[in-house]
Amino acid sequence: MSADGAAPAAPDRPDTPTAEAGPPPPDVPEPVPAEPPRRRWGELVLALATTALGAYVLVAAGSIIVPGSTNTLGPRAFPYLVGGMLVAAGLVLVALVLTGRGGQEEGGEDVDPTIRTDWLTVALLAVVLVVHVFAINVVGWPFAAALLFAGAAVVLGARPWWRAALVGLVLGLVIQVIFGGMLGLSLPAGPLLEGVSFLRG
């Protein structure tokens, strides 16, 4: 007790707020653990399909007949290059998807994640590609390329169809002249263009 008989004041406890100390600090929320990256099966299927397509191109390129008088790269060089690039790209995509480092959607993309895949469009594009493959030896590369370009463009909504077919035919003829006529690759010109010498590989 003090000299005047009053009891001494109890010392402030460390956890007791005082007027001088101000209000207690707000509760800091605990950090929420980050969710593991989701494996997107669509990207994995695309990566595996790219790898399989490249392997098929490499195998099919070995069956291309090479003329005995070929003194340039030959008709197998370009398919081997394309097939190797497809296999390499597919394997890289598979590794990225499996490790969770796939591409991320940008915030500014105009994509509605609630819309489901239009499998009818995917099926029609696959049909157009198959028809193109079988049409090359029947009508020739230029017309088969026009069919591929026009068919894919129309399926994706391009109008009018004849403009897409015309653009596809021009592209097919340009590729035929460069790779068939100038580089000597085996691109069939077809029965309608068989007599044009600068189009034959």
Coordinates of C-alpha atoms in Angstrom, one line a residue:
M1 CA 0.0 0.0 0.0
S2 CA 1.1 3.6 -0.6
A3 CA 1.7 6.1 2.1
D4 CA -1.8 7.6 1.8
G5 CA -3.4 4.1 2.3
A6 CA -4.5 3.6 -1.3
A7 CA -3.8 0.3 -3.0
P8 CA -1.3 0.4 -5.8
A9 CA -2.7 0.3 -9.4
A10 CA -2.3 -3.1 -11.0
P11 CA 0.0 -3.1 -14.0
D12 CA -1.5 -3.3 -17.5
R13 CA -1.4 -6.8 -19.0
P14 CA 0.3 -7.0 -22.4
D15 CA -2.9 -8.3 -24.1
T16 CA -5.2 -5.7 -22.6
P17 CA -5.9 -2.8 -25.0
T18 CA -5.4 0.7 -23.6
A19 CA -6.5 4.1 -24.8
E20 CA -3.0 5.0 -25.8
A21 CA -2.4 1.7 -27.7
G22 CA -5.5 2.1 -29.8
P23 CA -7.9 -0.7 -31.0
P24 CA -6.5 -4.2 -31.5
P25 CA -5.2 -5.1 -34.9
P26 CA -7.8 -6.8 -37.2
D27 CA -7.6 -10.5 -37.7
V28 CA -5.4 -11.4 -40.6
P29 CA -7.0 -14.1 -42.8
E30 CA -5.0 -17.2 -43.2
P31 CA -3.6 -17.7 -46.8
V32 CA -5.7 -20.1 -48.8
P33 CA -3.6 -22.8 -50.4
A34 CA -3.5 -22.6 -54.2
E35 CA -5.4 -25.2 -56.1
P36 CA -3.4 -27.6 -58.1
P37 CA -3.6 -26.9 -61.9
R38 CA -6.4 -28.8 -63.5
R39 CA -5.5 -31.2 -66.3
R40 CA -7.5 -30.2 -69.3
W41 CA -8.3 -33.3 -71.3
G42 CA -9.1 -31.5 -74.5
E43 CA -5.5 -30.2 -74.7
L44 CA -4.1 -33.6 -73.9
V45 CA -6.2 -35.2 -76.7
L46 CA -5.0 -32.5 -79.1
A47 CA -1.4 -33.1 -78.1
L48 CA -1.6 -36.9 -78.5
A49 CA -3.4 -36.5 -81.9
T50 CA -0.6 -34.2 -83.1
T51 CA 2.0 -36.7 -82.1
A52 CA 0.1 -39.5 -83.8
L53 CA -0.4 -37.5 -87.0
G54 CA 3.4 -36.7 -87.1
A55 CA 4.3 -40.4 -86.6
Y56 CA 1.9 -41.4 -89.4
V57 CA 3.4 -38.8 -91.8
L58 CA 6.9 -40.1 -91.0
V59 CA 5.8 -43.7 -91.7
A60 CA 3.9 -42.8 -94.8
A61 CA 6.8 -40.7 -96.2
G62 CA 9.0 -43.8 -96.3
S63 CA 6.6 -45.4 -98.9
I64 CA 7.0 -42.5 -101.3
I65 CA 8.6 -43.7 -104.5
V66 CA 11.8 -41.8 -105.3
P67 CA 12.8 -41.6 -109.0
G68 CA 16.2 -42.9 -109.8
S69 CA 17.2 -39.6 -111.5
T70 CA 16.5 -37.5 -108.5
N71 CA 19.4 -35.2 -107.8
T72 CA 17.7 -32.8 -105.4
L73 CA 16.2 -33.3 -101.9
G74 CA 13.6 -35.7 -103.4
P75 CA 9.9 -36.1 -102.6
R76 CA 10.5 -37.5 -99.1
A77 CA 12.3 -34.5 -97.7
F78 CA 9.3 -32.3 -97.1
P79 CA 7.1 -35.0 -95.5
Y80 CA 9.9 -36.0 -93.2
L81 CA 10.4 -32.4 -92.2
V82 CA 6.7 -31.9 -91.5
G83 CA 6.3 -35.2 -89.7
G84 CA 9.3 -34.5 -87.5
M85 CA 8.0 -31.1 -86.6
L86 CA 4.6 -32.5 -85.8
V87 CA 6.0 -35.2 -83.5
A88 CA 8.3 -32.7 -81.7
A89 CA 5.4 -30.2 -81.2
G90 CA 3.1 -33.0 -80.0
L91 CA 5.6 -34.3 -77.5
V92 CA 6.2 -30.8 -76.1
L93 CA 2.5 -30.2 -75.8
V94 CA 2.0 -33.5 -74.0
A95 CA 4.8 -32.6 -71.5
L96 CA 3.3 -29.2 -70.9
V97 CA -0.2 -30.5 -70.3
L98 CA 0.9 -33.3 -68.0
T99 CA 3.0 -30.9 -65.9
G100 CA 0.2 -28.4 -65.6
R101 CA 2.0 -25.7 -67.6
G102 CA -0.5 -25.5 -70.4
G103 CA -1.7 -22.3 -71.9
Q104 CA -3.9 -20.0 -69.7
E105 CA -6.9 -18.1 -70.9
E106 CA -6.3 -14.4 -71.2
G107 CA -8.7 -12.1 -69.3
G108 CA -9.6 -10.2 -72.5
E109 CA -10.6 -13.2 -74.5
D110 CA -14.2 -13.2 -75.7
V111 CA -14.8 -16.9 -74.7
D112 CA -17.8 -18.2 -72.8
P113 CA -16.6 -21.2 -70.8
T114 CA -20.2 -22.4 -70.3
I115 CA -20.7 -23.1 -74.1
R116 CA -20.1 -26.7 -74.9
T117 CA -18.0 -28.0 -77.8
D118 CA -19.8 -28.1 -81.1
W119 CA -19.0 -31.7 -82.0
L120 CA -21.1 -31.5 -85.2
T121 CA -18.7 -28.9 -86.6
V122 CA -15.7 -31.0 -85.5
A123 CA -17.1 -34.1 -87.2
L124 CA -17.8 -32.2 -90.4
L125 CA -14.2 -30.8 -90.5
A126 CA -12.9 -34.4 -90.1
V127 CA -15.1 -35.6 -93.0
V128 CA -13.8 -32.8 -95.2
L129 CA -10.2 -33.8 -94.4
V130 CA -10.9 -37.4 -95.1
V131 CA -12.6 -36.6 -98.4
H132 CA -9.6 -34.4 -99.3
V133 CA -7.1 -37.2 -98.7
F134 CA -9.0 -39.6 -101.0
A135 CA -9.7 -36.9 -103.7
I136 CA -6.0 -36.1 -104.3
N137 CA -5.4 -39.1 -106.5
V138 CA -8.8 -38.8 -108.2
V139 CA -9.1 -35.2 -109.2
G140 CA -5.6 -33.9 -108.5
W141 CA -4.0 -31.8 -105.8
P142 CA -5.3 -28.4 -106.9
F143 CA -9.0 -29.4 -106.9
A144 CA -8.6 -31.5 -103.7
A145 CA -7.0 -28.5 -102.0
A146 CA -9.9 -26.3 -103.2
L147 CA -12.3 -28.9 -101.8
L148 CA -10.5 -28.9 -98.5
F149 CA -10.3 -25.1 -98.1
A150 CA -13.9 -24.5 -99.3
G151 CA -15.4 -27.3 -97.2
A152 CA -13.6 -26.1 -94.0
A153 CA -14.5 -22.5 -94.7
V154 CA -18.2 -23.2 -95.3
V155 CA -18.4 -25.5 -92.2
L156 CA -17.0 -22.6 -90.1
G157 CA -19.5 -20.2 -91.6
A158 CA -17.9 -18.6 -94.6
R159 CA -20.2 -17.2 -97.2
P160 CA -20.6 -17.3 -100.2
W161 CA -19.3 -20.8 -100.8
W162 CA -18.0 -20.1 -104.3
R163 CA -15.6 -17.5 -103.1
A164 CA -14.1 -19.9 -100.6
A165 CA -13.8 -22.5 -103.4
L166 CA -12.1 -20.0 -105.7
V167 CA -9.6 -19.0 -103.1
G168 CA -8.9 -22.7 -102.3
L169 CA -8.3 -23.4 -106.0
V170 CA -5.9 -20.5 -106.3
L171 CA -3.9 -21.7 -103.3
G172 CA -3.9 -25.3 -104.6
L173 CA -2.5 -24.1 -108.0
V174 CA 0.2 -22.0 -106.3
I175 CA 1.3 -24.9 -104.2
Q176 CA 1.2 -27.2 -107.2
V177 CA 3.4 -24.8 -109.2
I178 CA 5.9 -24.3 -106.4
F179 CA 6.2 -27.9 -105.0
G180 CA 5.2 -29.9 -108.0
G181 CA 6.6 -27.9 -111.0
M182 CA 9.6 -26.2 -109.5
L183 CA 10.8 -28.5 -106.7
G184 CA 9.8 -31.7 -108.4
L185 CA 7.7 -33.2 -105.6
S186 CA 5.1 -35.8 -106.4
L187 CA 1.9 -33.8 -106.4
P188 CA -0.7 -35.2 -108.9
A189 CA -2.1 -32.5 -111.1
G190 CA -5.2 -34.6 -111.9
P191 CA -6.7 -35.6 -115.3
L192 CA -7.9 -32.0 -116.1
L193 CA -4.4 -30.6 -115.7
E194 CA -2.3 -33.5 -116.8
G195 CA -1.1 -31.9 -120.0
V196 CA 0.2 -28.8 -118.3
S197 CA 4.0 -29.4 -118.1
F198 CA 4.9 -26.9 -115.4
L199 CA 2.4 -28.4 -113.0
R200 CA 3.7 -31.9 -113.1
G201 CA 6.1 -33.1 -110.4

